[in-house]
C-alpha cells in the first residue's frame, strides 16, 4: 500500500462534534464543520419496526411466482420443497453472521462497516460498497413488478411505457413518503409487512383446505410418497439454479443492520427482530410452497400464465373476489419492498457521504429540512429512474434490473470471511454479545462459495434461458464492483502520486460511534 494511502488512513486532526443548534461548527478549527442535528437520525425504530424492515425487504413479489421456476428446474415437488428448506437454513445461517456483527458494531452501515473493519485498506471497501449501494441496490425490479400487478388488478392492458410510468410513480411515492413524511413512511412499512404476512398465512390456510379435498378440480397427487420425487432432475445446473432462485428469495436479512443507529436499544432489538423475522419468513415460505403443491397440478405449474398463488385460488375458490384481489395484494407486497429499500439504501448513502467518498459529501450527508437524508433519497430515486427507463424492453431490461442478487452474495461471502479473520487474528479485539457456532459459520461460507461458482457452470446444452450468455449477469455485477476499486485507485493512489500531494484525513467523532471524514489535499514539501 502506498505511503499516500497510509497517511490518508491516519487522522491528523480529530475534532469534537456539536449538538447545539446555536453552535455553527464543531470547533474553532476551519478544517471541518459538523453539526450532529443536521446529520444523525433519531432512534425511533422499535422491535415491530425492525421486524417490518426485514420482512418488507425479503418478501417482495417473488414468493407468489418464483415457485413455478423452481419446480420446473427441480423437476419434482419433493425436490422443490427440499430446496426451499435448504435455502431457508442457509439464509438463517447468514442472518446469524450478521447478528454477531451487528451486536459487536451496533451502528448504521451494515455490510459496509463490517467490510471496512475486516479488510484494509478501509477506503477500498468503502469505494466498492459505494458502487454496490448506488447502482446495484435499486428497487427497479420490484417497481416494475408493482406496476405490472397494479395493471392486472385494474384489468388494464399492459404496455412497456404503462409499466415504466407506473413503476416510476411507485418508486416516487416510496421515496417521497420517506422524504417528507418519515413517520408516515415507517408506519406504512409496518402496516404493509402485516399485509404480506397475512397474505402468506391466507395462502397457507388455502393449502390446508386443498389438502382436505376442498377443490373445484381433481386433487393433484404431488405430495404422496410415491409421486413427490417422480421426475426429479438429474442436471446439476438445473438443481443449482433452482437453489439459487430460492436463496435469492430470502435476500434482505441484512436490512436492519444498515440502520442500527436509528434503532432503540440496537443490540437487544437486533437479537429479537432478526430471528423472529427469519423464522416467520422461512416457515411461511415453506408452508406456502406446500400449499401450492396441495392445490395445483404439475400441468398447471408448467403451463399457467398467472402467479402460482392465483392458480391455487382459482382451484380452491373459483373466479371469486379472492382471486381478483390477489394482484392487488402482490402489488402491495412489492410496494412494501420499495419502501424498505428506499429507507435503508438512502441511510447507507448518507453514511458513505460521511466518509467523504460520494460526490458533494457535505450535501449528501444532510438530513434537513425533514430530518431525513433527502439528497441520498434523491440519488436513489434518480438511479432507479435510469434503470427503469434506459434499458430496452425484453431480456436486456430483465438483465439490468436483476443485477443486484449476485453481488449481494459476493459481499456476504466477504463478510463471512472477515468474521473468521477477526476470530483467528490475535491482534483483533472484536467483541460481540452473540457468537455464531463455528459449524454454522463454515457451513454458510461453503454455501456462499457454491452460490458464487454455480452461475459460471454452463448448462447441459450450453444455452441460457434468455438470449444473453448465461454467465453475463455475475460478470457485469463484479465489473461494477471493480469500478469502485478503480475509483479508489485513481482518487487515493494515482492522482496523489501523479500531482505530488498527500491526503490529510480530518475527522469528527459523532455520538453514535460513527465519524465524519474528509480528505484534504496537502502539497508535499520538496
PDB file of N, CA and C in Angstrom, residues 228-278:
ATOM      1  N   UNK A 228     -44.039 -37.777  -5.064  1.00  0.00           N
ATOM      2  CA  UNK A 228     -43.480 -36.458  -4.758  1.00  0.00           C
ATOM      3  C   UNK A 228     -42.110 -36.228  -5.396  1.00  0.00           C
ATOM      4  N   UNK A 229     -41.315 -37.300  -5.564  1.00  0.00           N
ATOM      5  CA  UNK A 229     -39.994 -37.137  -6.168  1.00  0.00           C
ATOM      6  C   UNK A 229     -39.942 -37.673  -7.601  1.00  0.00           C
ATOM      7  N   UNK A 230     -41.104 -38.006  -8.148  1.00  0.00           N
ATOM      8  CA  UNK A 230     -41.157 -38.500  -9.520  1.00  0.00           C
ATOM      9  C   UNK A 230     -40.792 -37.369 -10.487  1.00  0.00           C
ATOM     10  N   UNK A 231     -39.863 -37.633 -11.385  1.00  0.00           N
ATOM     11  CA  UNK A 231     -39.444 -36.640 -12.369  1.00  0.00           C
ATOM     12  C   UNK A 231     -38.315 -35.752 -11.913  1.00  0.00           C
ATOM     13  N   UNK A 232     -37.690 -36.060 -10.765  1.00  0.00           N
ATOM     14  CA  UNK A 232     -36.602 -35.226 -10.241  1.00  0.00           C
ATOM     15  C   UNK A 232     -35.491 -35.061 -11.267  1.00  0.00           C
ATOM     16  N   UNK A 233     -35.044 -33.833 -11.444  1.00  0.00           N
ATOM     17  CA  UNK A 233     -33.995 -33.533 -12.421  1.00  0.00           C
ATOM     18  C   UNK A 233     -32.659 -34.113 -11.974  1.00  0.00           C
ATOM     19  N   UNK A 234     -31.871 -34.565 -12.936  1.00  0.00           N
ATOM     20  CA  UNK A 234     -30.519 -35.045 -12.644  1.00  0.00           C
ATOM     21  C   UNK A 234     -29.462 -34.057 -13.114  1.00  0.00           C
ATOM     22  N   UNK A 235     -29.905 -32.881 -13.582  1.00  0.00           N
ATOM     23  CA  UNK A 235     -28.976 -31.861 -14.071  1.00  0.00           C
ATOM     24  C   UNK A 235     -28.453 -31.021 -12.920  1.00  0.00           C
ATOM     25  N   UNK A 236     -27.141 -31.021 -12.735  1.00  0.00           N
ATOM     26  CA  UNK A 236     -26.544 -30.199 -11.684  1.00  0.00           C
ATOM     27  C   UNK A 236     -26.805 -28.732 -11.902  1.00  0.00           C
ATOM     28  N   UNK A 237     -26.774 -28.289 -13.177  1.00  0.00           N
ATOM     29  CA  UNK A 237     -27.031 -26.880 -13.476  1.00  0.00           C
ATOM     30  C   UNK A 237     -28.452 -26.497 -13.077  1.00  0.00           C
ATOM     31  N   UNK A 238     -29.427 -27.336 -13.407  1.00  0.00           N
ATOM     32  CA  UNK A 238     -30.824 -27.021 -13.109  1.00  0.00           C
ATOM     33  C   UNK A 238     -31.072 -26.977 -11.601  1.00  0.00           C
ATOM     34  N   UNK A 239     -30.533 -27.969 -10.886  1.00  0.00           N
ATOM     35  CA  UNK A 239     -30.736 -28.010  -9.427  1.00  0.00           C
ATOM     36  C   UNK A 239     -30.037 -26.833  -8.769  1.00  0.00           C
ATOM     37  N   UNK A 240     -28.813 -26.535  -9.204  1.00  0.00           N
ATOM     38  CA  UNK A 240     -28.085 -25.406  -8.632  1.00  0.00           C
ATOM     39  C   UNK A 240     -28.789 -24.093  -8.901  1.00  0.00           C
ATOM     40  N   UNK A 241     -29.315 -23.920 -10.119  1.00  0.00           N
ATOM     41  CA  UNK A 241     -30.030 -22.688 -10.452  1.00  0.00           C
ATOM     42  C   UNK A 241     -31.305 -22.567  -9.628  1.00  0.00           C
ATOM     43  N   UNK A 242     -32.002 -23.684  -9.429  1.00  0.00           N
ATOM     44  CA  UNK A 242     -33.211 -23.666  -8.610  1.00  0.00           C
ATOM     45  C   UNK A 242     -32.894 -23.258  -7.176  1.00  0.00           C
ATOM     46  N   UNK A 243     -31.804 -23.788  -6.628  1.00  0.00           N
ATOM     47  CA  UNK A 243     -31.409 -23.413  -5.270  1.00  0.00           C
ATOM     48  C   UNK A 243     -31.039 -21.938  -5.198  1.00  0.00           C
ATOM     49  N   UNK A 244     -30.349 -21.445  -6.226  1.00  0.00           N
ATOM     50  CA  UNK A 244     -30.021 -20.020  -6.284  1.00  0.00           C
ATOM     51  C   UNK A 244     -31.291 -19.177  -6.263  1.00  0.00           C
ATOM     52  N   UNK A 245     -32.283 -19.558  -7.063  1.00  0.00           N
ATOM     53  CA  UNK A 245     -33.538 -18.803  -7.104  1.00  0.00           C
ATOM     54  C   UNK A 245     -34.208 -18.788  -5.734  1.00  0.00           C
ATOM     55  N   UNK A 246     -34.193 -19.928  -5.045  1.00  0.00           N
ATOM     56  CA  UNK A 246     -34.822 -19.990  -3.723  1.00  0.00           C
ATOM     57  C   UNK A 246     -34.071 -19.125  -2.715  1.00  0.00           C
ATOM     58  N   UNK A 247     -32.746 -19.176  -2.738  1.00  0.00           N
ATOM     59  CA  UNK A 247     -31.952 -18.382  -1.795  1.00  0.00           C
ATOM     60  C   UNK A 247     -32.112 -16.900  -2.067  1.00  0.00           C
ATOM     61  N   UNK A 248     -32.165 -16.524  -3.341  1.00  0.00           N
ATOM     62  CA  UNK A 248     -32.356 -15.115  -3.671  1.00  0.00           C
ATOM     63  C   UNK A 248     -33.695 -14.598  -3.154  1.00  0.00           C
ATOM     64  N   UNK A 249     -34.681 -15.488  -3.005  1.00  0.00           N
ATOM     65  CA  UNK A 249     -35.984 -15.076  -2.467  1.00  0.00           C
ATOM     66  C   UNK A 249     -35.894 -14.714  -0.989  1.00  0.00           C
ATOM     67  N   UNK A 250     -34.801 -15.125  -0.320  1.00  0.00           N
ATOM     68  CA  UNK A 250     -34.613 -14.805   1.092  1.00  0.00           C
ATOM     69  C   UNK A 250     -33.711 -13.591   1.297  1.00  0.00           C
ATOM     70  N   UNK A 251     -33.160 -13.023   0.237  1.00  0.00           N
ATOM     71  CA  UNK A 251     -32.226 -11.907   0.414  1.00  0.00           C
ATOM     72  C   UNK A 251     -32.932 -10.702   1.025  1.00  0.00           C
ATOM     73  N   UNK A 252     -32.201 -10.001   1.901  1.00  0.00           N
ATOM     74  CA  UNK A 252     -32.760  -8.828   2.565  1.00  0.00           C
ATOM     75  C   UNK A 252     -32.640  -8.897   4.070  1.00  0.00           C
ATOM     76  N   UNK A 253     -32.103 -10.010   4.594  1.00  0.00           N
ATOM     77  CA  UNK A 253     -31.991 -10.117   6.051  1.00  0.00           C
ATOM     78  C   UNK A 253     -30.904  -9.210   6.626  1.00  0.00           C
ATOM     79  N   UNK A 254     -30.144  -8.529   5.771  1.00  0.00           N
ATOM     80  CA  UNK A 254     -29.157  -7.552   6.243  1.00  0.00           C
ATOM     81  C   UNK A 254     -29.755  -6.155   6.392  1.00  0.00           C
ATOM     82  N   UNK A 255     -31.049  -6.013   6.141  1.00  0.00           N
ATOM     83  CA  UNK A 255     -31.657  -4.688   6.052  1.00  0.00           C
ATOM     84  C   UNK A 255     -31.606  -3.908   7.359  1.00  0.00           C
ATOM     85  N   UNK A 256     -31.889  -4.565   8.473  1.00  0.00           N
ATOM     86  CA  UNK A 256     -31.894  -3.869   9.754  1.00  0.00           C
ATOM     87  C   UNK A 256     -30.489  -3.420  10.145  1.00  0.00           C
ATOM     88  N   UNK A 257     -29.476  -4.237   9.845  1.00  0.00           N
ATOM     89  CA  UNK A 257     -28.107  -3.877  10.187  1.00  0.00           C
ATOM     90  C   UNK A 257     -27.685  -2.557   9.558  1.00  0.00           C
ATOM     91  N   UNK A 258     -28.287  -2.200   8.429  1.00  0.00           N
ATOM     92  CA  UNK A 258     -27.906  -0.981   7.728  1.00  0.00           C
ATOM     93  C   UNK A 258     -28.359   0.281   8.441  1.00  0.00           C
ATOM     94  N   UNK A 259     -29.311   0.175   9.390  1.00  0.00           N
ATOM     95  CA  UNK A 259     -29.862   1.379  10.033  1.00  0.00           C
ATOM     96  C   UNK A 259     -29.859   1.253  11.555  1.00  0.00           C
ATOM     97  N   UNK A 260     -28.893   0.545  12.110  1.00  0.00           N
ATOM     98  CA  UNK A 260     -28.898   0.286  13.554  1.00  0.00           C
ATOM     99  C   UNK A 260     -28.788   1.553  14.396  1.00  0.00           C
ATOM    100  N   UNK A 261     -28.215   2.615  13.847  1.00  0.00           N
ATOM    101  CA  UNK A 261     -28.107   3.859  14.604  1.00  0.00           C
ATOM    102  C   UNK A 261     -29.460   4.517  14.833  1.00  0.00           C
ATOM    103  N   UNK A 262     -30.500   4.059  14.131  1.00  0.00           N
ATOM    104  CA  UNK A 262     -31.853   4.588  14.315  1.00  0.00           C
ATOM    105  C   UNK A 262     -32.735   3.647  15.117  1.00  0.00           C
ATOM    106  N   UNK A 263     -32.131   2.586  15.655  1.00  0.00           N
ATOM    107  CA  UNK A 263     -32.891   1.563  16.378  1.00  0.00           C
ATOM    108  C   UNK A 263     -32.757   1.778  17.874  1.00  0.00           C
ATOM    109  N   UNK A 264     -33.872   1.712  18.584  1.00  0.00           N
ATOM    110  CA  UNK A 264     -33.849   1.795  20.038  1.00  0.00           C
ATOM    111  C   UNK A 264     -33.192   0.538  20.606  1.00  0.00           C
ATOM    112  N   UNK A 265     -32.240   0.728  21.523  1.00  0.00           N
ATOM    113  CA  UNK A 265     -31.534  -0.403  22.128  1.00  0.00           C
ATOM    114  C   UNK A 265     -31.135  -1.403  21.044  1.00  0.00           C
ATOM    115  N   UNK A 266     -30.230  -1.014  20.125  1.00  0.00           N
ATOM    116  CA  UNK A 266     -29.999  -1.787  18.899  1.00  0.00           C
ATOM    117  C   UNK A 266     -29.586  -3.237  19.110  1.00  0.00           C
ATOM    118  N   UNK A 267     -28.732  -3.509  20.097  1.00  0.00           N
ATOM    119  CA  UNK A 267     -28.276  -4.890  20.271  1.00  0.00           C
ATOM    120  C   UNK A 267     -29.415  -5.800  20.707  1.00  0.00           C
ATOM    121  N   UNK A 268     -30.216  -5.344  21.653  1.00  0.00           N
ATOM    122  CA  UNK A 268     -31.353  -6.152  22.106  1.00  0.00           C
ATOM    123  C   UNK A 268     -32.384  -6.297  20.994  1.00  0.00           C
ATOM    124  N   UNK A 269     -32.704  -5.199  20.319  1.00  0.00           N
ATOM    125  CA  UNK A 269     -33.702  -5.238  19.257  1.00  0.00           C
ATOM    126  C   UNK A 269     -33.270  -6.160  18.126  1.00  0.00           C
ATOM    127  N   UNK A 270     -31.995  -6.106  17.760  1.00  0.00           N
ATOM    128  CA  UNK A 270     -31.486  -6.973  16.695  1.00  0.00           C
ATOM    129  C   UNK A 270     -31.606  -8.434  17.082  1.00  0.00           C
ATOM    130  N   UNK A 271     -31.292  -8.762  18.334  1.00  0.00           N
ATOM    131  CA  UNK A 271     -31.358 -10.157  18.790  1.00  0.00           C
ATOM    132  C   UNK A 271     -32.792 -10.686  18.785  1.00  0.00           C
ATOM    133  N   UNK A 272     -33.772  -9.790  18.925  1.00  0.00           N
ATOM    134  CA  UNK A 272     -35.175 -10.218  18.892  1.00  0.00           C
ATOM    135  C   UNK A 272     -35.704 -10.218  17.463  1.00  0.00           C
ATOM    136  N   UNK A 273     -35.456  -9.129  16.733  1.00  0.00           N
ATOM    137  CA  UNK A 273     -36.093  -8.918  15.432  1.00  0.00           C
ATOM    138  C   UNK A 273     -35.566  -9.849  14.355  1.00  0.00           C
ATOM    139  N   UNK A 274     -34.251 -10.057  14.300  1.00  0.00           N
ATOM    140  CA  UNK A 274     -33.683 -10.855  13.212  1.00  0.00           C
ATOM    141  C   UNK A 274     -34.128 -12.316  13.280  1.00  0.00           C
ATOM    142  N   UNK A 275     -34.001 -12.997  14.421  1.00  0.00           N
ATOM    143  CA  UNK A 275     -34.515 -14.380  14.472  1.00  0.00           C
ATOM    144  C   UNK A 275     -36.025 -14.470  14.268  1.00  0.00           C
ATOM    145  N   UNK A 276     -36.770 -13.483  14.792  1.00  0.00           N
ATOM    146  CA  UNK A 276     -38.225 -13.502  14.628  1.00  0.00           C
ATOM    147  C   UNK A 276     -38.612 -13.393  13.161  1.00  0.00           C
ATOM    148  N   UNK A 277     -38.018 -12.428  12.469  1.00  0.00           N
ATOM    149  CA  UNK A 277     -38.343 -12.225  11.054  1.00  0.00           C
ATOM    150  C   UNK A 277     -37.946 -13.433  10.218  1.00  0.00           C
ATOM    151  N   UNK A 278     -36.749 -13.970  10.451  1.00  0.00           N
ATOM    152  CA  UNK A 278     -36.297 -15.111   9.657  1.00  0.00           C
ATOM    153  C   UNK A 278     -37.156 -16.345   9.922  1.00  0.00           C
TER     154      UNK A 278
END
